[in-house]
């Protein structure tokens, strides 16, 4: 069964970014539980930013899971990328992701590779960048397996990466990897920009999609844009997707309204 999740950012530098809650873990867990979410997705500055006992306490107290952990702070804070021309920087990027896998793993929360994939250009041809990224995903996917969680790889829209921007290209790329422990993230905002038909793309991704960012066309909460969610929900249900629909949305008009709108839409499309 598809489960609901909502994002919290603990990264000050990312203010204005697409995360619903911004005022700390305690408040995010309390409000998410009140609204009936199943889980919280955490965007943290790094692997040591959150005290594990404290997080365990919040998980137990509120009966919520940790849906996933973002790794984008590696890029936002430290300018790291898995396809950096410098081998030393790539090594640092891989280590950052491993540490994030070690942070999320005990909570059964997979790490997400979004902006950490970087982009090709300059001295870095596309094929070489895709090769370096594949090497990293193979290594990190196997690393995540020890926690029995996948590694999540996210195609982004053209303004954020020039590597893989569609689910179909993501599926081909997944097939080219030696590891089978990397799954795709279907972010409905990026897909709204890049896909010809979002529902059809989700059907093509059947079996390869491990996480969904549940968000409207304009990156506002579901219901505050013009995406038609009925065919999207049907595609996810009919293809047997049973991961999270996680609200990675801007906090507009405010965090609470974005959260309420998300859970209303989630119930309408996945629990009716
Ligand atoms: C991360 O999940 C994402 O969607 C990116 O747009 C963040 O830069
Ligand atoms: Mn996303």
Coordinates of C-alpha atoms and ligand atoms in Angstrom, one line a residue:
X1 CA 0.0 0.0 0.0
X2 CA 1.2 3.5 -0.8
X3 CA 2.2 5.5 2.3
X4 CA 2.2 9.2 3.0
X5 CA 5.2 11.3 3.9
X6 CA 6.2 14.9 4.3
X7 CA 9.5 16.7 4.1
X8 CA 11.3 18.7 6.8
X9 CA 14.5 20.8 6.0
X10 CA 17.1 21.4 8.6
X11 CA 19.3 23.2 6.1
X12 CA 19.3 27.0 6.5
X13 CA 21.1 27.5 3.2
X14 CA 18.2 25.9 1.4
X15 CA 15.5 28.3 2.7
X16 CA 13.0 29.0 0.0
X17 CA 13.5 25.4 -1.3
X18 CA 10.9 22.7 -1.8
X19 CA 10.4 21.5 1.8
X20 CA 7.2 21.8 3.8
X21 CA 8.5 22.0 7.3
X22 CA 11.3 24.3 8.5
X23 CA 11.1 24.6 12.2
X24 CA 12.9 21.6 13.5
X25 CA 12.3 17.9 13.8
X26 CA 10.2 17.9 17.0
X27 CA 7.6 20.3 15.5
X28 CA 7.6 18.5 12.1
X29 CA 7.0 15.1 13.7
X30 CA 4.3 16.4 16.0
X31 CA 2.3 18.1 13.3
X32 CA 2.8 15.3 10.8
X33 CA 1.5 12.8 13.3
X34 CA -1.5 15.0 14.1
X35 CA -2.4 15.2 10.4
X36 CA -2.1 11.5 10.0
X37 CA 1.0 11.2 7.8
X38 CA 2.9 7.8 7.9
X39 CA 6.4 9.2 7.7
X40 CA 8.7 12.2 7.6
X41 CA 11.5 12.7 5.0
X42 CA 14.5 14.5 6.3
X43 CA 16.7 17.0 4.5
X44 CA 19.7 17.4 6.9
X45 CA 22.9 19.4 6.7
X46 CA 24.9 16.2 7.1
X47 CA 25.1 12.8 8.8
X48 CA 25.9 14.2 12.2
X49 CA 23.3 17.0 12.3
X50 CA 20.7 14.9 13.9
X51 CA 21.1 13.0 17.2
X52 CA 20.1 9.4 16.5
X53 CA 18.7 8.8 20.0
X54 CA 16.6 12.0 19.6
X55 CA 15.3 10.9 16.2
X56 CA 14.6 7.4 17.6
X57 CA 12.6 9.1 20.4
X58 CA 10.5 11.1 17.9
X59 CA 9.9 8.0 15.8
X60 CA 8.6 6.1 18.8
X61 CA 6.7 9.0 20.4
X62 CA 4.8 9.9 17.3
X63 CA 4.5 6.4 15.7
X64 CA 6.0 7.7 12.5
X65 CA 8.7 6.3 10.1
X66 CA 11.5 8.1 8.4
X67 CA 10.7 7.8 4.7
X68 CA 14.0 8.8 3.3
X69 CA 17.0 11.1 3.8
X70 CA 18.2 13.7 1.3
X71 CA 21.9 14.1 0.4
X72 CA 21.6 17.4 -1.4
X73 CA 23.4 19.3 1.5
X74 CA 26.6 17.7 0.1
X75 CA 26.1 19.9 -2.9
X76 CA 24.4 22.9 -1.2
X77 CA 26.8 23.2 1.7
X78 CA 30.0 21.5 0.5
X79 CA 29.7 21.8 -3.4
X80 CA 30.2 18.1 -3.7
X81 CA 29.1 16.1 -6.7
X82 CA 29.5 12.4 -7.8
X83 CA 30.6 13.6 -11.2
X84 CA 33.1 16.3 -10.2
X85 CA 36.1 16.4 -12.6
X86 CA 38.3 16.1 -9.5
X87 CA 38.8 12.5 -8.2
X88 CA 39.4 13.9 -4.7
X89 CA 36.1 15.7 -4.8
X90 CA 34.2 12.7 -6.1
X91 CA 35.7 10.6 -3.3
X92 CA 34.5 13.2 -0.8
X93 CA 31.0 13.1 -2.4
X94 CA 30.9 9.3 -2.2
X95 CA 31.9 9.4 1.5
X96 CA 29.3 12.0 2.2
X97 CA 26.6 9.8 0.7
X98 CA 27.9 6.7 2.5
X99 CA 27.7 8.6 5.8
X100 CA 24.1 9.6 4.9
X101 CA 23.3 6.0 4.1
X102 CA 24.7 5.1 7.6
X103 CA 22.5 7.8 9.1
X104 CA 19.2 6.7 7.4
X105 CA 19.9 2.9 7.3
X106 CA 19.1 2.0 10.9
X107 CA 15.7 3.8 10.4
X108 CA 15.1 1.9 7.1
X109 CA 15.3 5.2 5.4
X110 CA 17.0 5.2 2.0
X111 CA 19.3 8.0 0.9
X112 CA 18.3 10.0 -2.1
X113 CA 20.8 11.1 -4.8
X114 CA 19.3 14.3 -6.4
X115 CA 21.6 17.3 -6.9
X116 CA 24.6 15.3 -5.8
X117 CA 24.6 13.7 -9.3
X118 CA 25.9 16.9 -10.7
X119 CA 26.0 17.6 -14.5
X120 CA 28.3 17.2 -17.5
X121 CA 30.0 20.1 -19.3
X122 CA 33.4 21.8 -19.6
X123 CA 36.1 19.2 -19.2
X124 CA 33.6 16.5 -18.4
X125 CA 31.9 14.9 -21.5
X126 CA 28.4 13.4 -21.0
X127 CA 29.5 9.8 -21.4
X128 CA 32.3 10.2 -18.9
X129 CA 29.9 11.8 -16.4
X130 CA 27.4 9.0 -16.8
X131 CA 30.2 6.5 -16.4
X132 CA 31.4 8.1 -13.2
X133 CA 27.9 8.4 -11.8
X134 CA 27.2 4.7 -12.7
X135 CA 30.4 3.7 -10.8
X136 CA 29.2 5.7 -7.8
X137 CA 25.7 4.3 -7.9
X138 CA 27.0 0.7 -8.2
X139 CA 29.2 1.2 -5.1
X140 CA 26.7 3.1 -3.1
X141 CA 23.8 0.9 -4.0
X142 CA 25.7 -2.1 -2.7
X143 CA 26.7 -0.1 0.4
X144 CA 23.0 0.6 1.1
X145 CA 22.1 -3.1 0.8
X146 CA 23.6 -3.9 4.2
X147 CA 20.6 -2.0 5.7
X148 CA 18.2 -3.8 3.4
X149 CA 17.2 -0.5 1.8
X150 CA 17.8 0.7 -1.7
X151 CA 19.7 3.8 -2.8
X152 CA 17.3 6.2 -4.6
X153 CA 18.4 8.0 -7.7
X154 CA 16.4 11.0 -8.9
X155 CA 16.1 12.2 -12.5
X156 CA 15.8 16.0 -12.3
X157 CA 14.5 18.6 -14.7
X158 CA 16.8 20.2 -17.3
X159 CA 17.5 23.2 -15.1
X160 CA 19.0 21.1 -12.4
X161 CA 20.8 18.4 -14.3
X162 CA 21.7 17.5 -17.8
X163 CA 22.4 13.8 -17.1
X164 CA 19.1 12.0 -16.8
X165 CA 15.8 13.9 -16.9
X166 CA 13.1 11.4 -17.7
X167 CA 11.9 8.1 -16.2
X168 CA 12.4 6.2 -19.4
X169 CA 16.1 7.3 -19.6
X170 CA 16.3 6.5 -15.9
X171 CA 15.0 3.0 -16.5
X172 CA 17.6 2.3 -19.2
X173 CA 20.3 3.7 -17.0
X174 CA 19.2 1.4 -14.1
X175 CA 19.4 -1.5 -16.5
X176 CA 23.0 -0.6 -17.3
X177 CA 24.1 -0.8 -13.6
X178 CA 25.6 -3.9 -12.1
X179 CA 23.8 -3.4 -8.8
X180 CA 20.1 -4.1 -8.6
X181 CA 19.8 -2.0 -5.4
X182 CA 19.2 1.4 -6.9
X183 CA 15.6 2.6 -7.5
X184 CA 14.3 5.7 -9.2
X185 CA 12.6 8.6 -7.6
X186 CA 9.6 9.9 -9.6
X187 CA 9.3 13.6 -8.6
X188 CA 6.1 14.8 -10.1
X189 CA 7.4 18.4 -10.3
X190 CA 10.4 17.4 -12.4
X191 CA 8.2 15.0 -14.4
X192 CA 5.7 17.8 -15.1
X193 CA 8.5 19.7 -16.9
X194 CA 10.1 16.8 -18.7
X195 CA 7.6 14.0 -19.5
X196 CA 5.2 14.0 -22.3
X197 CA 2.7 12.1 -20.2
X198 CA 3.4 11.7 -16.5
X199 CA 1.0 8.7 -15.9
X200 CA 2.4 6.9 -18.9
X201 CA 6.0 7.5 -17.7
X202 CA 5.1 6.1 -14.3
X203 CA 3.7 3.0 -16.0
X204 CA 7.0 2.6 -18.0
X205 CA 8.9 2.9 -14.7
X206 CA 6.9 0.0 -13.1
X207 CA 9.2 -2.0 -10.9
X208 CA 12.0 0.6 -11.0
X209 CA 10.4 3.3 -9.0
X210 CA 11.3 3.3 -5.3
X211 CA 10.1 6.7 -4.1
X212 CA 7.7 9.4 -5.3
X213 CA 7.8 13.2 -4.6
X214 CA 4.1 14.0 -4.4
X215 CA 3.8 17.6 -5.4
X216 CA 1.9 19.8 -7.9
X217 CA 2.9 21.3 -11.3
X218 CA 4.3 24.5 -9.8
X219 CA 6.1 22.7 -6.9
X220 CA 3.3 23.8 -4.5
X221 CA 1.5 21.2 -2.4
X222 CA -0.9 18.9 -4.2
X223 CA -4.1 20.8 -5.1
X224 CA -2.4 24.1 -5.4
X225 CA -1.3 23.7 -9.0
X226 CA -2.8 22.3 -12.2
X227 CA -1.6 18.6 -12.2
X228 CA -4.4 16.1 -12.8
X229 CA -3.6 13.6 -10.1
X230 CA -6.3 11.0 -10.9
X231 CA -4.4 9.3 -13.8
X232 CA -1.1 9.5 -11.8
X233 CA -2.6 7.9 -8.7
X234 CA -4.2 5.2 -11.0
X235 CA -0.8 4.5 -12.6
X236 CA 1.0 4.1 -9.3
X237 CA -1.7 1.9 -7.8
X238 CA -2.1 -0.3 -10.9
X239 CA 1.6 -0.9 -11.3
X240 CA 1.8 -2.1 -7.7
X241 CA 4.0 0.8 -6.4
X242 CA 4.0 0.5 -2.6
X243 CA 6.5 3.1 -1.4
X244 CA 6.0 6.6 -0.2
X245 CA 4.2 9.6 -1.8
X246 CA 6.3 12.2 -0.1
X247 CA 5.4 15.9 -0.1
X248 CA 8.5 17.7 -1.4
X249 CA 6.8 21.1 -1.9
X250 CA 7.4 24.7 -1.2
X251 CA 5.8 26.0 2.1
X252 CA 3.2 28.2 0.3
X253 CA 1.1 29.9 1.4
X254 CA 2.6 28.5 4.6
X255 CA 3.9 25.2 5.9
X256 CA 0.7 24.2 7.6
X257 CA -1.6 24.8 4.7
X258 CA 0.8 22.9 2.4
X259 CA 0.7 19.9 4.8
X260 CA -3.0 20.0 5.1
X261 CA -3.5 20.2 1.4
X262 CA -1.1 17.3 0.9
X263 CA -2.8 14.9 3.3
X264 CA -6.2 15.8 1.9
X265 CA -5.1 15.0 -1.6
X266 CA -3.3 11.8 -0.4
X267 CA -6.5 10.5 1.2
X268 CA -8.6 11.4 -1.8
X269 CA -6.3 9.6 -4.3
X270 CA -4.8 6.8 -2.3
X271 CA -7.3 6.0 0.5
X272 CA -10.7 6.6 -1.0
Ligands
LIG1 C1 15.4 16.7 -4.6 O1 14.5 15.7 -4.3 C2 14.9 17.5 -5.8 O2 13.9 17.3 -6.3 C3 15.8 18.6 -6.3 O3 15.1 19.4 -7.1 C4 16.5 19.4 -5.2 O4 17.4 20.2 -5.8
LIG2 MN1 12.6 15.7 -5.6

